[in-house]
Short mmCIF file of C-alpha atoms and ligand atoms in Angstrom, two decimals:
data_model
loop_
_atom_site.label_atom_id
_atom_site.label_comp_id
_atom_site.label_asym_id
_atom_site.label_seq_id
_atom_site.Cartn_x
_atom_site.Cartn_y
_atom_site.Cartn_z
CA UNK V 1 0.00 0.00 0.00
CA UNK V 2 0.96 3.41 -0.51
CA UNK V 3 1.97 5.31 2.03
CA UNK V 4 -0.27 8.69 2.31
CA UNK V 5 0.71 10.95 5.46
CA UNK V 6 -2.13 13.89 6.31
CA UNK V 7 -0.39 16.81 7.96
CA UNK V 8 -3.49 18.72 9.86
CA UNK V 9 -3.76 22.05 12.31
CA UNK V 10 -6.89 23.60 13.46
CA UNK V 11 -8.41 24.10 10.42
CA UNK V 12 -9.20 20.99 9.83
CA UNK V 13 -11.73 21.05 13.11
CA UNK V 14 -13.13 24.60 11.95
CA UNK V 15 -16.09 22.83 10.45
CA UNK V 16 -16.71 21.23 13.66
CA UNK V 17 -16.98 24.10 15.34
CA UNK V 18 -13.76 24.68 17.09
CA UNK V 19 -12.33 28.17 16.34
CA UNK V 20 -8.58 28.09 14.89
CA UNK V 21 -5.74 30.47 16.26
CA UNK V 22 -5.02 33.04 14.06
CA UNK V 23 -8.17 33.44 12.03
CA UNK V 24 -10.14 36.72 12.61
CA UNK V 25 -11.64 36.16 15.28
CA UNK V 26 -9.35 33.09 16.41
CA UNK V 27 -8.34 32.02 19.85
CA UNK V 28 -5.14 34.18 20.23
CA UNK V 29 -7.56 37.05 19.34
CA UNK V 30 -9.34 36.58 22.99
CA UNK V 31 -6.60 35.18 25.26
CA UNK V 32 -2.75 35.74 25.28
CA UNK V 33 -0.95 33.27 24.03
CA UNK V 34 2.12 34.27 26.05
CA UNK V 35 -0.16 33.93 28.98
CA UNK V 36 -2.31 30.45 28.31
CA UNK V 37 -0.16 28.54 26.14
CA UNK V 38 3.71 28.92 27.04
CA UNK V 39 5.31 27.40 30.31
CA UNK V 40 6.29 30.45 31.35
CA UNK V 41 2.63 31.47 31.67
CA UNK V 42 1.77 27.90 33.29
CA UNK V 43 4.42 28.79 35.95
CA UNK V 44 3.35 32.41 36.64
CA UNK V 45 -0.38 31.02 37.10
CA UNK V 46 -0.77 27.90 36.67
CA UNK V 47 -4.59 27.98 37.87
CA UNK V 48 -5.46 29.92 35.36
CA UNK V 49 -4.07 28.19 32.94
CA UNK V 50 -5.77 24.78 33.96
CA UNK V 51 -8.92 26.37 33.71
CA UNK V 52 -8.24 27.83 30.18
CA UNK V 53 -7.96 24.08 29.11
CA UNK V 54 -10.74 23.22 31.95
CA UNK V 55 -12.95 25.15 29.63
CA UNK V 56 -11.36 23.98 25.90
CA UNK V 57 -11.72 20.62 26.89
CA UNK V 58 -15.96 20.76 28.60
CA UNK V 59 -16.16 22.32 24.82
CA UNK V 60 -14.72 19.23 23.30
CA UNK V 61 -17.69 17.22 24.09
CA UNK V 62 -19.70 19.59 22.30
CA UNK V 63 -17.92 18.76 19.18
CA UNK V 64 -18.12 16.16 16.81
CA UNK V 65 -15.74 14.95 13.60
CA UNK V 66 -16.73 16.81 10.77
CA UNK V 67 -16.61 14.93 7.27
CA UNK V 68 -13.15 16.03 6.16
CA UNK V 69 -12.32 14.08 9.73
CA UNK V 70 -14.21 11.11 8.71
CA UNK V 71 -12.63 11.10 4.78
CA UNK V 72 -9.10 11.33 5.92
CA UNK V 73 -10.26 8.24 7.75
CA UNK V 74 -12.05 6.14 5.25
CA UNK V 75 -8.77 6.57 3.09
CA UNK V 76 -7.11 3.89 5.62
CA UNK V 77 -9.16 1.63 3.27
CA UNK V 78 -6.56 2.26 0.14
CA UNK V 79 -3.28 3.89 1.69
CA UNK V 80 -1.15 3.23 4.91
CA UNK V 81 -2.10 6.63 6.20
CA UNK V 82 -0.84 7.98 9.19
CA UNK V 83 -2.30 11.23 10.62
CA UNK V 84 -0.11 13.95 12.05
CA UNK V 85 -1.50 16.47 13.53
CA UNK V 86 -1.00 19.86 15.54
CA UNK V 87 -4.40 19.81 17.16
CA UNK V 88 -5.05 18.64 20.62
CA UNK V 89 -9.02 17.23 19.67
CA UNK V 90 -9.56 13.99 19.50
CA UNK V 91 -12.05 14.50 16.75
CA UNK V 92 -9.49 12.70 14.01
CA UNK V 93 -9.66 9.31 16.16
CA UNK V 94 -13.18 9.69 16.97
CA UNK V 95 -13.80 9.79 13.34
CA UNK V 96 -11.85 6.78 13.12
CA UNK V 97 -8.32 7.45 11.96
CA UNK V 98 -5.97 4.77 14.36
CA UNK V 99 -2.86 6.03 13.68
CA UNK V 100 -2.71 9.48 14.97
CA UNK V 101 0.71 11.59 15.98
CA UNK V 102 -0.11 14.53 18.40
CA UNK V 103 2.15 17.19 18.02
CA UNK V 104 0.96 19.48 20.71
CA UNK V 105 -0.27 16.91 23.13
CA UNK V 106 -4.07 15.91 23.27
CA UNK V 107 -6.76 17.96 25.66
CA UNK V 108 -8.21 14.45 27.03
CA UNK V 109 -4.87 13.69 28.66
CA UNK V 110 -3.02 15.02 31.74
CA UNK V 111 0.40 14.68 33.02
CA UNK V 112 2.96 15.62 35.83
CA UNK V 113 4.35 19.37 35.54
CA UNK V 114 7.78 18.13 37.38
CA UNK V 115 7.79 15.08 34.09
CA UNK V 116 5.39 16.00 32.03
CA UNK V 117 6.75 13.26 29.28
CA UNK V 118 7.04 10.57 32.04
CA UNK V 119 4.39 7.88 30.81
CA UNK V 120 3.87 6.55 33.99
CA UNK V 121 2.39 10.32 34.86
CA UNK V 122 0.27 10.67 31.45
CA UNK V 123 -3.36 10.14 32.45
CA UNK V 124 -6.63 10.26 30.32
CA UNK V 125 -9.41 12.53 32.29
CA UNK V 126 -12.41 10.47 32.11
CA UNK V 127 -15.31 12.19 30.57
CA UNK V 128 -17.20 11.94 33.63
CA UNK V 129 -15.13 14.25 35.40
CA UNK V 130 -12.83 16.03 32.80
CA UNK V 131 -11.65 19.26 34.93
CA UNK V 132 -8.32 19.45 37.01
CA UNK V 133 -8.11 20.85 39.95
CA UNK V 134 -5.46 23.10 41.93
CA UNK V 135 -3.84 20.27 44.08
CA UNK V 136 -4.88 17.53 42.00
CA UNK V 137 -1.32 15.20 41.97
CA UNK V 138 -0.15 13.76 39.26
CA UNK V 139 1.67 10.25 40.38
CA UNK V 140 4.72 11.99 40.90
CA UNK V 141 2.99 14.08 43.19
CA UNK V 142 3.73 17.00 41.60
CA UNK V 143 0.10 19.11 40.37
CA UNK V 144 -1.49 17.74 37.13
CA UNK V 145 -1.10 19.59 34.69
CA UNK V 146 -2.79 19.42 30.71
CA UNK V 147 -1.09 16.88 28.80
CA UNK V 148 -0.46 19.70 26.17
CA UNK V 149 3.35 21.24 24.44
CA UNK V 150 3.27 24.54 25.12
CA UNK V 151 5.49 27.77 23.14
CA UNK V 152 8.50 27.34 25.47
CA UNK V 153 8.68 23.23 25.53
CA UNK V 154 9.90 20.65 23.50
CA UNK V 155 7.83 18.66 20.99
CA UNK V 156 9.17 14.93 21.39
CA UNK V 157 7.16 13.51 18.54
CA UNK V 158 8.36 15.43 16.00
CA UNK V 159 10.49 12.94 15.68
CA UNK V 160 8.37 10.26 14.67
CA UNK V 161 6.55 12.66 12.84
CA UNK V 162 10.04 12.99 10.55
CA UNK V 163 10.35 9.19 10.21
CA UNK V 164 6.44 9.25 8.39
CA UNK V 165 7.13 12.03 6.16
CA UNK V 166 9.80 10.70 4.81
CA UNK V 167 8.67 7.59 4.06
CA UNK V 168 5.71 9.08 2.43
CA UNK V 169 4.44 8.96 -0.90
CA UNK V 170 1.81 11.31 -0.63
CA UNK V 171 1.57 14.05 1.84
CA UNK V 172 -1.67 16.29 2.26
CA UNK V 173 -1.58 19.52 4.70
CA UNK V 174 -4.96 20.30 5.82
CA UNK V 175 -5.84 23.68 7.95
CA UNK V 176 -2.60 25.26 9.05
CA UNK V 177 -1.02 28.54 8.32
CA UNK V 178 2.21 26.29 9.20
CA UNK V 179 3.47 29.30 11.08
CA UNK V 180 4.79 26.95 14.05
CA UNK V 181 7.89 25.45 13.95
CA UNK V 182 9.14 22.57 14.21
CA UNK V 183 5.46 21.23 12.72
CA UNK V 184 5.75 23.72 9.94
CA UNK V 185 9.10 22.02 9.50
CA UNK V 186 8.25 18.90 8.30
CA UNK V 187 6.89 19.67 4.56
CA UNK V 188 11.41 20.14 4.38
CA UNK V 189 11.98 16.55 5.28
CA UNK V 190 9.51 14.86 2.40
CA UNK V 191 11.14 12.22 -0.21
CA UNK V 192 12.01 13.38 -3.73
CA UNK V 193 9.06 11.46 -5.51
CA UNK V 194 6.94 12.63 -2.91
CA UNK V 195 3.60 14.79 -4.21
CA UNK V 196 1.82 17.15 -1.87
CA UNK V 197 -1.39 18.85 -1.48
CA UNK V 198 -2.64 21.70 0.80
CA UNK V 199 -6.03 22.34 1.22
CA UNK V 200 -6.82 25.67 2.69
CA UNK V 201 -9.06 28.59 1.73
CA UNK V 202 -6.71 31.20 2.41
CA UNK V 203 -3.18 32.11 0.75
CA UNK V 204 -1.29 29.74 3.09
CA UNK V 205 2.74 30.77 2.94
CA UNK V 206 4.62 27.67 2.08
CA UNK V 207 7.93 26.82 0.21
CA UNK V 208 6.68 27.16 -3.70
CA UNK V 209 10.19 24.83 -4.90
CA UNK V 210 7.92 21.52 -3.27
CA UNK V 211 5.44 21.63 -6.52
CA UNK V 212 3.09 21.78 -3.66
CA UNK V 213 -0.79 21.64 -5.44
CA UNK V 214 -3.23 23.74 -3.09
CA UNK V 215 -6.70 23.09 -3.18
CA UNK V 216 -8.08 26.57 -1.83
CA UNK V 217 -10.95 25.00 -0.30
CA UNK V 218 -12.23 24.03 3.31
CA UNK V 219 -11.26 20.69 4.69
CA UNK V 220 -14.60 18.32 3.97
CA UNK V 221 -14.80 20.43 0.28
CA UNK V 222 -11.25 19.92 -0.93
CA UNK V 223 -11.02 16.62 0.89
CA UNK V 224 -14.14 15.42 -1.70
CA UNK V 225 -12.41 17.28 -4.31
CA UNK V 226 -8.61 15.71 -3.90
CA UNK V 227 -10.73 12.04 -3.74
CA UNK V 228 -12.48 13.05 -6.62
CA UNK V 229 -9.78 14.30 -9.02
CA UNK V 230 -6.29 13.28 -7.08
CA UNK V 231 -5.69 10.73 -5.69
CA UNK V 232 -7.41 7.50 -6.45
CA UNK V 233 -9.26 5.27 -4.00
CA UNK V 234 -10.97 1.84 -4.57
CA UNK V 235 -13.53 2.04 -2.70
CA UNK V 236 -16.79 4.68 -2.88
N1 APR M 1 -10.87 24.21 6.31
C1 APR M 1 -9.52 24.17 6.14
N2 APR M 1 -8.68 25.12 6.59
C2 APR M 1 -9.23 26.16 7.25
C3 APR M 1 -10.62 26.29 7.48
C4 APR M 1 -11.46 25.25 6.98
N3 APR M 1 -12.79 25.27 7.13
N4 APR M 1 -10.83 27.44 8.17
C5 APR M 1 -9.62 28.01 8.37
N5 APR M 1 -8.66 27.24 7.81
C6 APR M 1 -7.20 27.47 7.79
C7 APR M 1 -6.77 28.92 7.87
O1 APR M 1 -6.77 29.51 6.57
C8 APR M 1 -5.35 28.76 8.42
O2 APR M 1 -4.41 28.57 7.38
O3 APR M 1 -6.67 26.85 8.94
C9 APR M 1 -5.43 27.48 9.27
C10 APR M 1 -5.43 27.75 10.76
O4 APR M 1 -4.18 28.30 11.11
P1 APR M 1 -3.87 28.55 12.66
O5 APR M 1 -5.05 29.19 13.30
O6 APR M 1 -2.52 29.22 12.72
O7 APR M 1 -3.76 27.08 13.29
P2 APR M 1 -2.52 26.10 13.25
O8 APR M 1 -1.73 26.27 11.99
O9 APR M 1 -3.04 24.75 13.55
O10 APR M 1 -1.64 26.62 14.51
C11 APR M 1 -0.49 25.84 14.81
O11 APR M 1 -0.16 27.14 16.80
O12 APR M 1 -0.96 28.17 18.67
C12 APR M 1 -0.34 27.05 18.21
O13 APR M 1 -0.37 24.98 19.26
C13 APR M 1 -1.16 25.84 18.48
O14 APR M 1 -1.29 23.82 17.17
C14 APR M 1 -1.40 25.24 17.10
C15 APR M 1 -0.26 25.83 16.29
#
């Protein structure tokens, strides 16, 4: 099978009603980022902070896949697809991709702030009682803290995420202005042979030597039209 790798930020959950970051209108518009989403910000306050994601996460179960989410999946039926993705939903599993990379750690999960990449601390916050808490330990006993990479921290699956891409054949970016690095890195590490598509309404900024083909459409729209008239799948 051919190996197709899906590159994905938070346009790709617009359609299910989660607002992106810098869109008019997007989440850095109402909070700072400095202040919600860097480590420095989690150490100044970290209360605050938990509650920001407190609140992003109660949201999440608001939301469900939209159909872009549940193409990317149904093309496990044709390719070896693996899913890498900036976006801390779950909406691309719950639509049922199973091979999903998480650059920027996943909302649903929790971890240590002293080791906050020690798997033995990673928890998943059952939906029955998703918020933390000030004093809530993690099992270091040190406080829980959202299992999420913030500006300031390193992103240890990039590397995996490098290993994909360059064993792809076919690489699609869906809904990212691919203005973070390293994520916004990876298009640099693809294989010569490798074709890729961007699908994105706006006039995304991206290296124009990778004979990149942009469908300037939303994520369900241009994921119907790259089926449709790119890439070919078996099934219907
Ligand atoms: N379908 C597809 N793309 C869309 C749609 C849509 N319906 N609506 C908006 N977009 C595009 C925008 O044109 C933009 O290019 O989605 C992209 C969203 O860009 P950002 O808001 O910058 O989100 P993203 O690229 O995922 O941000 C990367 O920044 O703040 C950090 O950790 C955060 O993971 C995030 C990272």
């Amino acid at each position: 099978m051919k190996r197709l790798v899906f590159l994905t930020g938070a346009g790709m959950s617009a359609e299910s009603g989660i607002s992106t970051f810098r869109d008019s209108g997007g989440l850095w518009e109402q909070y700072p980022v400095q202040q919600v989403a860097s480590i420095e910000g989690y150490m100044a306050d970290p209360e605050l902070v938990i509650n920001f994601y407190n609140e992003r996460r109660r949201q999440l179960l608001e939301v469900k896949p939209c159909e872009g989410h549940r193409l990317v999946a149904s093309m496990e039926k044709d390719y070896d697809v693996t899913v890498i993705t900036q976006n801390v939903d779950n909406l691309h599993e719950k639509a049922g991709s199973t091979k999903v990379i998480h650059l920027h750690g996943e909302l649903m999960k929790a971890t240590s702030t002293n080791n906050p990449n020690d798997p033995r601390c990673i928890i998943t916050l059952p939906e029955d009682n998703l918020d933390i808490k000030m004093g809530q330990k993690a099992a270091d006993g040190s406080q829980l803290r959202p299992f999420i990479v913030w500006f300031g921290e390193s992103v240890p699956m990039i590397e995996p995420a490098i290993a994909e891409i360059m064993k792809a054949d076919i690489v699609v970016v869906i809904g990212t202005s691919l203005n973070v690095y390293p994520a916004a890195g990876l298009l640099g590490y693809v294989s010569s042979g490798c074709k890729i598509y961007l699908i994105d309404p706006a006039d995304v900024r991206y290296d124009h030597s990778l004979g990149i083909t942009h469908i300037k459409k939303g994520a369900s729209e241009g994921m119907r039209e790259l089926i449709a008239e790119h890439i070919p799948v078996a099934h219907e």
